[in-house]
CSV table of C-alpha atoms and ligand atoms in Angstrom, one decimal:
chain,number,residue,atom,x,y,z
A,194,MET,CA,0.0,0.0,0.0
A,195,SER,CA,1.5,3.3,-1.0
A,196,THR,CA,1.8,6.2,1.5
A,197,LEU,CA,-0.7,9.0,1.2
A,198,ALA,CA,0.8,12.2,-0.1
A,199,LEU,CA,-0.6,13.8,3.1
A,200,PHE,CA,1.9,11.7,5.1
A,201,GLY,CA,4.8,12.3,2.7
A,202,GLY,CA,4.1,9.8,-0.1
A,203,VAL,CA,4.2,10.6,-3.8
A,204,PRO,CA,1.0,12.4,-5.0
A,205,ILE,CA,-1.1,10.6,-7.6
A,206,ARG,CA,-1.1,13.7,-9.7
A,207,GLN,CA,1.6,16.5,-10.1
A,208,LYS,CA,0.2,18.5,-13.0
A,209,PRO,CA,-2.6,20.9,-12.7
A,210,PHE,CA,-6.1,20.2,-14.0
A,211,ALA,CA,-7.8,22.4,-16.7
A,212,GLN,CA,-7.4,26.1,-16.1
A,213,TRP,CA,-10.3,28.3,-15.2
A,214,PRO,CA,-11.4,30.7,-16.5
A,215,VAL,CA,-11.2,29.6,-20.1
A,216,PHE,CA,-10.5,32.3,-22.7
A,217,ASP,CA,-8.8,32.9,-26.0
A,218,ASP,CA,-8.6,35.6,-28.7
A,219,THR,CA,-12.4,35.9,-28.7
A,220,GLU,CA,-12.3,37.5,-25.2
A,221,ARG,CA,-9.1,39.4,-26.0
A,222,GLN,CA,-10.7,41.0,-29.1
A,223,ALA,CA,-14.0,41.6,-27.3
A,224,VAL,CA,-12.2,43.7,-24.6
A,225,LEU,CA,-10.2,45.6,-27.3
A,226,ASP,CA,-13.5,46.4,-29.1
A,227,VAL,CA,-14.9,47.9,-26.0
A,228,LEU,CA,-11.7,49.8,-25.4
A,229,GLU,CA,-11.8,51.4,-28.8
A,230,SER,CA,-15.5,52.0,-28.8
A,231,GLY,CA,-15.0,54.4,-25.8
A,232,ALA,CA,-18.3,53.0,-24.3
A,233,TRP,CA,-16.8,51.5,-21.2
A,234,GLY,CA,-19.6,51.9,-18.7
A,235,GLY,CA,-23.1,50.6,-17.9
A,236,TYR,CA,-24.7,52.4,-20.9
A,237,SER,CA,-22.5,50.6,-23.4
A,238,PRO,CA,-24.5,48.9,-26.1
A,239,THR,CA,-22.5,45.8,-25.3
A,240,VAL,CA,-24.2,45.7,-21.9
A,241,SER,CA,-27.7,45.7,-23.4
A,242,SER,CA,-26.7,43.3,-26.1
A,243,PHE,CA,-25.4,40.8,-23.4
A,244,GLU,CA,-28.6,41.3,-21.3
A,245,GLN,CA,-30.8,40.4,-24.2
A,246,THR,CA,-28.7,37.5,-25.3
A,247,PHE,CA,-28.5,36.0,-21.9
A,248,ALA,CA,-32.2,36.5,-21.2
A,249,ASN,CA,-33.1,34.8,-24.6
A,250,HIS,CA,-30.8,31.9,-23.8
A,251,HIS,CA,-32.6,31.4,-20.5
A,252,GLY,CA,-36.1,31.7,-21.7
A,253,SER,CA,-36.8,35.1,-20.2
A,254,ARG,CA,-37.9,38.4,-21.7
A,255,PHE,CA,-35.9,40.8,-19.5
A,256,GLY,CA,-32.3,40.8,-18.2
A,257,ILE,CA,-31.0,43.4,-15.8
A,258,SER,CA,-27.3,43.1,-15.3
A,259,ALA,CA,-25.5,44.2,-12.2
A,260,SER,CA,-22.1,44.3,-10.4
A,261,ASN,CA,-22.6,40.8,-8.9
A,262,GLY,CA,-25.0,38.0,-8.0
A,263,THR,CA,-25.5,39.3,-4.5
A,264,VAL,CA,-26.9,42.7,-5.4
A,265,THR,CA,-29.1,41.0,-8.0
A,266,LEU,CA,-30.8,39.2,-5.1
A,267,GLU,CA,-31.2,42.5,-3.3
A,268,MET,CA,-32.6,44.1,-6.4
A,269,ALA,CA,-35.1,41.2,-6.8
A,270,LEU,CA,-36.2,41.5,-3.1
A,271,LEU,CA,-36.6,45.3,-3.3
A,272,ALA,CA,-38.4,45.2,-6.7
A,273,ALA,CA,-40.8,42.5,-5.3
A,274,GLY,CA,-41.7,44.8,-2.5
A,275,ILE,CA,-40.2,42.8,0.4
A,276,HIS,CA,-40.3,45.0,3.4
A,277,PRO,CA,-38.5,45.0,6.8
A,278,GLY,CA,-40.0,42.3,9.0
A,279,ASP,CA,-41.2,40.2,6.0
A,280,GLU,CA,-40.1,36.6,6.1
A,281,VAL,CA,-38.2,35.0,3.2
A,282,ILE,CA,-37.6,31.2,3.1
A,283,VAL,CA,-34.0,30.2,2.1
A,284,PRO,CA,-32.1,26.9,2.3
A,285,PRO,CA,-29.3,26.5,4.8
A,286,ILE,CA,-26.9,24.9,2.3
A,287,THR,CA,-25.9,27.7,0.0
A,288,PHE,CA,-23.5,30.6,-0.2
A,289,ILE,CA,-24.0,33.2,2.4
A,290,ALA,CA,-25.4,35.8,0.0
A,291,THR,CA,-28.7,33.9,-0.4
A,292,ALA,CA,-29.5,34.7,3.2
A,293,THR,CA,-27.7,37.9,3.8
A,294,ALA,CA,-29.4,39.6,0.8
A,295,VAL,CA,-32.6,39.1,2.8
A,296,LEU,CA,-31.0,40.7,5.9
A,297,ARG,CA,-29.7,43.6,3.8
A,298,VAL,CA,-33.3,44.6,2.9
A,299,GLY,CA,-34.3,44.3,6.5
A,300,ALA,CA,-36.3,41.1,6.1
A,301,VAL,CA,-36.1,37.9,8.1
A,302,PRO,CA,-34.5,34.8,6.6
A,303,VAL,CA,-36.2,31.5,7.5
A,304,PHE,CA,-34.1,28.4,7.0
A,305,VAL,CA,-35.8,25.3,5.7
A,306,ASP,CA,-33.9,22.0,5.4
A,307,ILE,CA,-32.7,20.4,2.2
A,308,GLU,CA,-33.6,17.1,0.6
A,309,PRO,CA,-30.5,14.9,0.8
A,310,ALA,CA,-30.6,13.5,-2.8
A,311,THR,CA,-30.3,16.9,-4.5
A,312,CYS,CA,-29.1,19.1,-1.7
A,313,ASN,CA,-31.9,21.6,-2.7
A,314,ILE,CA,-34.6,23.0,-0.4
A,315,ASP,CA,-37.1,20.3,0.5
A,316,PRO,CA,-40.5,21.4,-0.8
A,317,ARG,CA,-42.2,19.0,1.6
A,318,ARG,CA,-40.9,21.1,4.5
A,319,LEU,CA,-42.0,24.4,3.2
A,320,SER,CA,-45.6,24.5,4.5
A,321,ASP,CA,-44.5,24.1,8.1
A,322,ALA,CA,-42.3,27.2,7.7
A,323,ILE,CA,-44.9,29.5,6.2
A,324,THR,CA,-46.5,32.1,8.5
A,325,PRO,CA,-48.7,35.1,7.8
A,326,ALA,CA,-45.4,37.1,7.5
A,327,THR,CA,-43.9,34.9,4.8
A,328,ARG,CA,-43.6,36.8,1.5
A,329,ALA,CA,-41.1,34.9,-0.7
A,330,ILE,CA,-39.0,31.8,-1.2
A,331,ILE,CA,-35.5,31.8,-2.6
A,332,PRO,CA,-34.7,28.3,-3.9
A,333,VAL,CA,-31.1,27.7,-4.8
A,334,HIS,CA,-30.3,25.4,-7.7
A,335,PHE,CA,-27.5,23.9,-5.7
A,336,GLY,CA,-24.4,22.9,-7.6
A,337,GLY,CA,-26.4,23.4,-10.8
A,338,HIS,CA,-29.0,20.8,-10.0
A,339,PRO,CA,-32.4,22.6,-10.5
A,340,ALA,CA,-34.6,22.7,-7.4
A,341,ASP,CA,-38.0,21.0,-7.6
A,342,MET,CA,-39.7,23.9,-9.4
A,343,ASP,CA,-43.0,22.0,-9.8
A,344,ALA,CA,-43.5,21.6,-6.1
A,345,ILE,CA,-42.1,25.0,-5.2
A,346,LEU,CA,-44.3,26.9,-7.7
A,347,GLU,CA,-47.4,25.0,-6.6
A,348,ILE,CA,-46.9,26.0,-2.9
A,349,ALA,CA,-46.0,29.6,-3.9
A,350,ARG,CA,-49.1,29.9,-6.0
A,351,LYS,CA,-51.4,28.5,-3.2
A,352,ARG,CA,-49.9,30.7,-0.6
A,353,GLY,CA,-49.3,33.8,-2.7
A,354,LEU,CA,-45.6,33.8,-2.3
A,355,ILE,CA,-42.9,35.4,-4.6
A,356,VAL,CA,-40.3,33.0,-6.0
A,357,ILE,CA,-36.8,34.3,-6.6
A,358,GLU,CA,-34.5,31.6,-8.0
A,359,ASP,CA,-30.9,31.9,-6.9
A,360,ALA,CA,-29.4,30.4,-10.1
A,361,ALA,CA,-25.8,31.5,-9.3
A,362,HIS,CA,-24.8,27.8,-9.8
A,363,ALA,CA,-27.0,27.0,-12.7
A,364,HIS,CA,-26.2,28.8,-15.9
A,365,GLY,CA,-27.8,26.9,-18.7
A,366,ALA,CA,-29.5,24.3,-16.5
A,367,HIS,CA,-33.0,23.1,-17.5
A,368,TRP,CA,-35.9,21.7,-15.4
A,369,LYS,CA,-38.2,19.8,-17.7
A,370,ASP,CA,-36.7,21.4,-20.8
A,371,ARG,CA,-37.1,24.9,-19.5
A,372,PRO,CA,-34.2,27.0,-18.4
A,373,VAL,CA,-33.9,27.8,-14.7
A,374,GLY,CA,-34.2,31.4,-13.8
A,375,SER,CA,-37.4,31.6,-15.9
A,376,PHE,CA,-39.8,29.9,-13.4
A,377,GLY,CA,-40.0,32.4,-10.6
A,378,GLN,CA,-40.8,36.1,-10.6
A,379,PHE,CA,-37.0,36.5,-10.8
A,380,GLY,CA,-34.0,34.4,-11.6
A,381,SER,CA,-30.6,35.6,-10.3
A,382,PHE,CA,-27.2,34.6,-11.7
A,383,SER,CA,-23.6,35.4,-10.7
A,384,PHE,CA,-20.6,35.8,-12.9
A,385,GLN,CA,-18.0,35.8,-10.1
A,386,GLN,CA,-14.6,34.3,-10.9
A,387,SER,CA,-15.5,30.7,-9.8
A,388,LYS,CA,-18.9,30.5,-11.6
A,389,ASN,CA,-19.5,28.5,-14.8
A,390,MET,CA,-19.6,31.8,-16.8
A,391,THR,CA,-17.4,34.6,-15.5
A,392,ALA,CA,-16.2,38.2,-16.1
A,393,GLY,CA,-14.4,38.1,-12.7
A,394,GLU,CA,-17.4,39.7,-11.1
A,395,GLY,CA,-20.9,40.4,-12.4
A,396,GLY,CA,-24.5,39.3,-12.1
A,397,ILE,CA,-27.9,39.4,-13.9
A,398,LEU,CA,-31.5,39.3,-12.9
A,399,LEU,CA,-34.0,37.7,-15.3
A,400,THR,CA,-37.8,38.2,-15.3
A,401,ASN,CA,-40.7,37.8,-17.6
A,402,ASP,CA,-42.6,40.6,-15.9
A,403,GLU,CA,-42.2,44.0,-17.5
A,404,GLY,CA,-43.2,45.9,-14.4
A,405,LEU,CA,-40.8,44.0,-12.1
A,406,ALA,CA,-38.1,44.5,-14.7
A,407,ALA,CA,-38.5,48.2,-14.6
A,408,LYS,CA,-38.5,48.2,-10.8
A,409,ALA,CA,-35.3,46.1,-10.6
A,410,ARG,CA,-33.7,48.4,-13.2
A,411,ALA,CA,-34.6,51.4,-11.2
A,412,VAL,CA,-32.9,49.9,-8.1
A,413,SER,CA,-29.6,49.3,-10.1
A,414,ASN,CA,-29.7,52.6,-11.9
A,415,GLN,CA,-30.3,55.4,-9.4
A,416,GLY,CA,-34.0,55.2,-9.3
A,417,ARG,CA,-34.4,56.4,-12.9
A,418,ARG,CA,-37.4,55.4,-14.9
A,419,GLN,CA,-37.1,53.9,-18.3
A,420,GLY,CA,-37.4,56.7,-20.9
A,421,GLY,CA,-37.1,59.3,-18.2
A,422,ALA,CA,-34.7,62.2,-18.1
A,423,TRP,CA,-31.2,61.7,-16.9
A,424,TYR,CA,-31.8,63.8,-13.8
A,425,GLU,CA,-35.2,62.4,-13.0
A,426,HIS,CA,-35.0,60.1,-10.0
A,427,VAL,CA,-38.3,58.6,-9.1
A,428,THR,CA,-37.5,55.9,-6.6
A,429,LEU,CA,-34.6,55.2,-4.2
A,430,GLY,CA,-31.9,53.5,-6.1
A,431,THR,CA,-28.2,53.1,-6.3
A,432,ASN,CA,-25.6,52.2,-8.8
A,433,TYR,CA,-25.1,48.5,-9.4
A,434,ARG,CA,-24.4,48.8,-13.2
A,435,LEU,CA,-22.3,46.2,-15.0
A,436,THR,CA,-19.5,47.6,-17.3
A,437,GLY,CA,-19.0,47.2,-21.0
A,438,TRP,CA,-15.8,45.2,-20.4
A,439,GLN,CA,-17.7,42.6,-18.3
A,440,ALA,CA,-20.5,42.4,-20.8
A,441,ALA,CA,-18.1,41.8,-23.7
A,442,ILE,CA,-16.4,39.0,-21.9
A,443,LEU,CA,-19.7,37.5,-20.8
A,444,LEU,CA,-21.0,37.4,-24.4
A,445,ALA,CA,-17.9,35.3,-25.3
A,446,GLN,CA,-18.3,33.1,-22.2
A,447,LEU,CA,-22.0,32.5,-23.0
A,448,ALA,CA,-21.0,31.3,-26.4
A,449,ARG,CA,-18.7,28.7,-24.8
A,450,LEU,CA,-21.3,27.5,-22.3
A,451,PRO,CA,-23.2,24.8,-24.4
A,452,GLU,CA,-20.0,23.0,-25.4
A,453,GLN,CA,-18.6,23.2,-21.8
A,454,MET,CA,-21.9,21.9,-20.5
A,455,LYS,CA,-21.7,18.9,-22.8
A,456,LYS,CA,-18.1,18.1,-21.7
A,457,ARG,CA,-19.0,18.5,-18.0
A,458,ALA,CA,-22.0,16.2,-18.4
A,459,ARG,CA,-19.9,13.6,-20.2
A,460,ASN,CA,-17.1,13.7,-17.6
A,461,ALA,CA,-19.6,13.6,-14.7
A,462,ALA,CA,-21.2,10.4,-16.1
A,463,ILE,CA,-17.7,8.8,-16.4
A,464,LEU,CA,-16.8,9.8,-12.9
A,465,SER,CA,-20.0,8.6,-11.4
A,466,GLU,CA,-19.7,5.2,-13.0
A,467,ALA,CA,-16.1,4.8,-11.8
A,468,LEU,CA,-16.9,6.0,-8.3
A,469,THR,CA,-19.9,3.8,-7.9
A,470,ARG,CA,-17.6,0.9,-8.5
A,471,GLY,CA,-15.2,2.3,-6.0
A,472,GLY,CA,-17.7,2.1,-3.2
A,473,VAL,CA,-16.4,4.8,-0.8
A,474,LEU,CA,-18.1,7.8,-2.4
A,475,VAL,CA,-21.7,8.1,-3.3
A,476,PRO,CA,-21.9,10.0,-6.6
A,477,PRO,CA,-24.6,12.6,-7.1
A,478,VAL,CA,-28.0,11.6,-8.3
A,479,THR,CA,-30.0,13.7,-10.8
A,480,ASP,CA,-33.7,14.0,-10.7
A,481,SER,CA,-35.3,12.6,-13.8
A,482,ARG,CA,-37.0,15.9,-14.5
A,483,VAL,CA,-33.6,17.7,-14.9
A,484,THR,CA,-32.9,17.9,-18.6
A,485,ALA,CA,-29.7,19.9,-18.3
A,486,HIS,CA,-27.6,20.0,-15.1
A,487,GLY,CA,-25.5,23.1,-14.5
A,488,LEU,CA,-22.7,21.0,-12.9
A,489,TYR,CA,-21.1,23.9,-11.1
A,490,LEU,CA,-20.3,21.5,-8.3
A,491,TYR,CA,-20.0,17.8,-8.5
A,492,VAL,CA,-21.3,16.8,-5.0
A,493,LEU,CA,-20.2,13.6,-3.4
A,494,ARG,CA,-21.2,11.9,-0.2
A,495,LEU,CA,-18.9,9.8,1.9
A,496,ASN,CA,-20.2,6.3,2.2
A,497,THR,CA,-20.1,6.2,6.0
A,498,SER,CA,-20.5,2.5,6.3
A,499,GLU,CA,-17.1,2.1,4.4
A,500,LEU,CA,-15.4,5.0,6.1
A,501,ALA,CA,-16.6,4.9,9.6
A,502,ASP,CA,-14.0,7.2,11.2
A,503,VAL,CA,-13.1,9.4,8.3
A,504,SER,CA,-14.4,12.9,8.2
A,505,VAL,CA,-15.0,15.1,5.2
A,506,GLU,CA,-12.1,17.3,6.4
A,507,HIS,CA,-9.8,14.2,6.4
A,508,PHE,CA,-11.0,13.0,3.1
A,509,THR,CA,-10.7,16.4,1.3
A,510,LYS,CA,-7.3,17.1,2.8
A,511,ALA,CA,-6.0,13.8,1.6
A,512,LEU,CA,-7.5,14.3,-1.8
A,513,SER,CA,-5.9,17.8,-2.2
A,514,ALA,CA,-2.5,16.4,-1.1
A,515,GLU,CA,-2.9,13.8,-3.9
A,516,GLY,CA,-3.1,16.6,-6.4
A,517,ILE,CA,-6.8,16.8,-6.8
A,518,PRO,CA,-7.7,20.5,-6.3
A,519,GLY,CA,-10.9,22.2,-5.3
A,520,ALA,CA,-12.4,19.6,-2.9
A,521,ALA,CA,-14.4,21.6,-0.4
A,522,THR,CA,-17.6,21.8,1.7
A,523,TYR,CA,-19.4,24.1,4.0
A,524,PRO,CA,-18.1,23.2,7.4
A,525,TYR,CA,-21.5,24.1,8.9
A,526,PRO,CA,-24.9,25.3,7.7
A,527,ILE,CA,-25.0,29.0,7.0
A,528,TYR,CA,-27.2,29.8,9.9
A,529,THR,CA,-24.3,29.0,12.2
A,530,ASN,CA,-22.4,32.0,10.9
A,531,LYS,CA,-21.8,34.7,13.5
A,532,VAL,CA,-23.6,37.3,11.5
A,533,PHE,CA,-27.0,35.7,12.4
A,534,GLU,CA,-26.4,36.4,16.0
A,535,SER,CA,-27.1,40.1,15.3
A,536,PHE,CA,-30.2,39.7,13.1
A,537,ALA,CA,-33.7,38.3,13.4
A,538,HIS,CA,-34.0,35.0,11.6
A,539,ARG,CA,-35.7,31.7,12.1
A,540,ARG,CA,-34.7,28.2,11.4
A,541,MET,CA,-36.7,25.0,11.1
A,542,GLU,CA,-35.1,21.7,12.1
A,543,CYS,CA,-32.3,21.1,9.6
A,544,PRO,CA,-31.0,17.6,10.2
A,545,GLU,CA,-30.1,17.0,6.5
A,546,ALA,CA,-28.2,20.3,6.3
A,547,GLU,CA,-26.2,19.3,9.3
A,548,ARG,CA,-25.6,15.8,7.8
A,549,PHE,CA,-24.5,17.4,4.5
A,550,CYS,CA,-21.7,19.3,6.3
A,551,ARG,CA,-20.6,16.0,8.0
A,552,GLU,CA,-20.8,13.8,4.9
A,553,CYS,CA,-20.6,15.7,1.7
A,554,PHE,CA,-18.1,17.7,-0.3
A,555,TRP,CA,-17.8,18.8,-3.9
A,556,ILE,CA,-15.3,19.0,-6.7
A,557,SER,CA,-15.6,22.2,-8.7
A,558,HIS,CA,-16.5,22.3,-12.3
A,559,GLU,CA,-12.9,22.8,-13.7
A,560,ILE,CA,-12.2,19.2,-13.0
A,561,LEU,CA,-15.2,18.3,-15.2
A,562,LEU,CA,-13.5,20.2,-18.0
A,563,ALA,CA,-10.5,17.9,-17.9
A,564,GLU,CA,-9.7,15.3,-20.5
A,565,GLU,CA,-11.1,11.9,-20.0
A,566,GLU,CA,-7.7,10.4,-19.2
A,567,ASP,CA,-7.2,13.1,-16.5
A,568,LEU,CA,-10.2,11.9,-14.6
A,569,VAL,CA,-8.5,8.6,-14.0
A,570,ASP,CA,-6.2,10.4,-11.6
A,571,PHE,CA,-9.2,11.5,-9.6
A,572,VAL,CA,-10.5,8.0,-9.4
A,573,ARG,CA,-7.0,6.6,-8.5
A,574,ALA,CA,-6.7,9.2,-5.7
A,575,VAL,CA,-10.0,8.1,-4.3
A,576,GLU,CA,-9.0,4.5,-4.4
A,577,LYS,CA,-5.6,5.2,-2.8
A,578,ILE,CA,-7.4,7.0,0.0
A,579,ARG,CA,-9.9,4.2,0.4
A,580,ASP,CA,-7.0,1.7,0.7
A,581,SER,CA,-5.4,3.8,3.4
A,582,VAL,CA,-8.5,4.5,5.4
A,583,SER,CA,-7.2,2.9,8.5
A,584,THR,CA,-4.4,5.5,8.6
A,585,LEU,CA,-6.7,8.5,8.1
A,586,PRO,CA,-8.2,8.8,11.6
A,587,SER,CA,-4.6,9.5,12.8
A,588,LEU,CA,-5.0,12.7,10.8
A,589,ARG,CA,-6.8,14.1,13.8
A,590,LEU,CA,-3.5,14.1,15.7
A,591,LYS,CA,-1.7,15.8,12.8
A,592,ILE,CA,-4.0,18.6,11.7
B,668,LIG,C1,-21.8,33.1,-6.1
B,668,LIG,C2,-23.2,33.1,-5.4
B,668,LIG,C3,-24.0,34.2,-5.3
B,668,LIG,C4,-23.6,35.6,-5.7
B,668,LIG,O1,-22.3,35.8,-5.5
B,668,LIG,P1,-21.4,37.1,-6.1
B,668,LIG,O2,-20.1,36.7,-5.7
B,668,LIG,O3,-21.9,38.2,-5.3
B,668,LIG,O4,-21.7,37.2,-7.5
B,668,LIG,C5,-25.3,34.0,-4.8
B,668,LIG,N1,-25.7,32.9,-4.4
B,668,LIG,C6,-25.0,31.7,-4.5
B,668,LIG,C7,-25.6,30.4,-4.2
B,668,LIG,C8,-23.7,31.8,-5.0
B,668,LIG,O5,-23.0,30.7,-5.1
């Protein structure tokens, strides 16, 4: 049995995986074009062209771009008329912004547990969380796997709730052949460096409702109204505008997305098959109603019956040492973060979210852009760790 790289052995892999972000002369030329056009800011025609192209690609009529995918959530909440004291349901397994955007508008996040198979908010647990103060639900399409939009929309319709999809992980993902981001009143996307489409930073809000689109635009553009004069400020807004540079890069990134999605799907299938045979990791399952998975994260669960004493922390540290980058998890559900000590919030029982943090981790999407022969290293690293499991509990003494 070979020594784990963590304990000084030779790592399985010494070369890097695919680079991220991906770019070539297309992005280079696009940025030069903006440079020479002189239209660098938020009023650049490249910005409106990107907004329309992205919205069309995601089955939506309107796209309102912004500086990032956190403020797009705030724009959605403000445009939807969420007021201080209103309750907004969010999942506990997500990036912090899903819940802090709610706090930023003075509303109260209410955490509802996930379903273990998809790591998305569990629609069966929504009813218990709804009170007369509940105004909205923010489902997250976690890792790019669409949330159960059938069940969520059904409950939202019955209870008169607004749905804001946090699609920061789910560019190009489809639920029953329809793009995510087009189901709720709003769909919010991020173009931050790590996301499946990036300009370093950036975000966009999609909607099919013209009135909501105008309100969201007003938030991001100093309370101006469409067609109004430059100095006419009707509502309280701010400046969240995306720049021409970012829009130019994003048009090029969007053009790459379909091909990259195919490659990620192919590689995810290969990995899942190999890992199922390996027995120590449970590969992700995809709901049969998902017709395109965003695959931002490839989420794995430790098979605890095989790895009794091994924690996610042990496993991911060992994996990184073997030269497999990007293995990570949330060490605790977001409601455990200190920020929530200072703000009103509620949480339902979340045993599955707690279990997720103990048993699950993800590999980020760059690995799924590797060549097929590179994936073998990932599987070999997992097998090497499996064969050394008895030595891993001693990690506790070393880290
Ligand atoms: C990335 C992300 C956001 C937005 O992040 P920004 O970095 O502000 O663009 C929102 N929600 C989730 C789930 C995310 O992963």
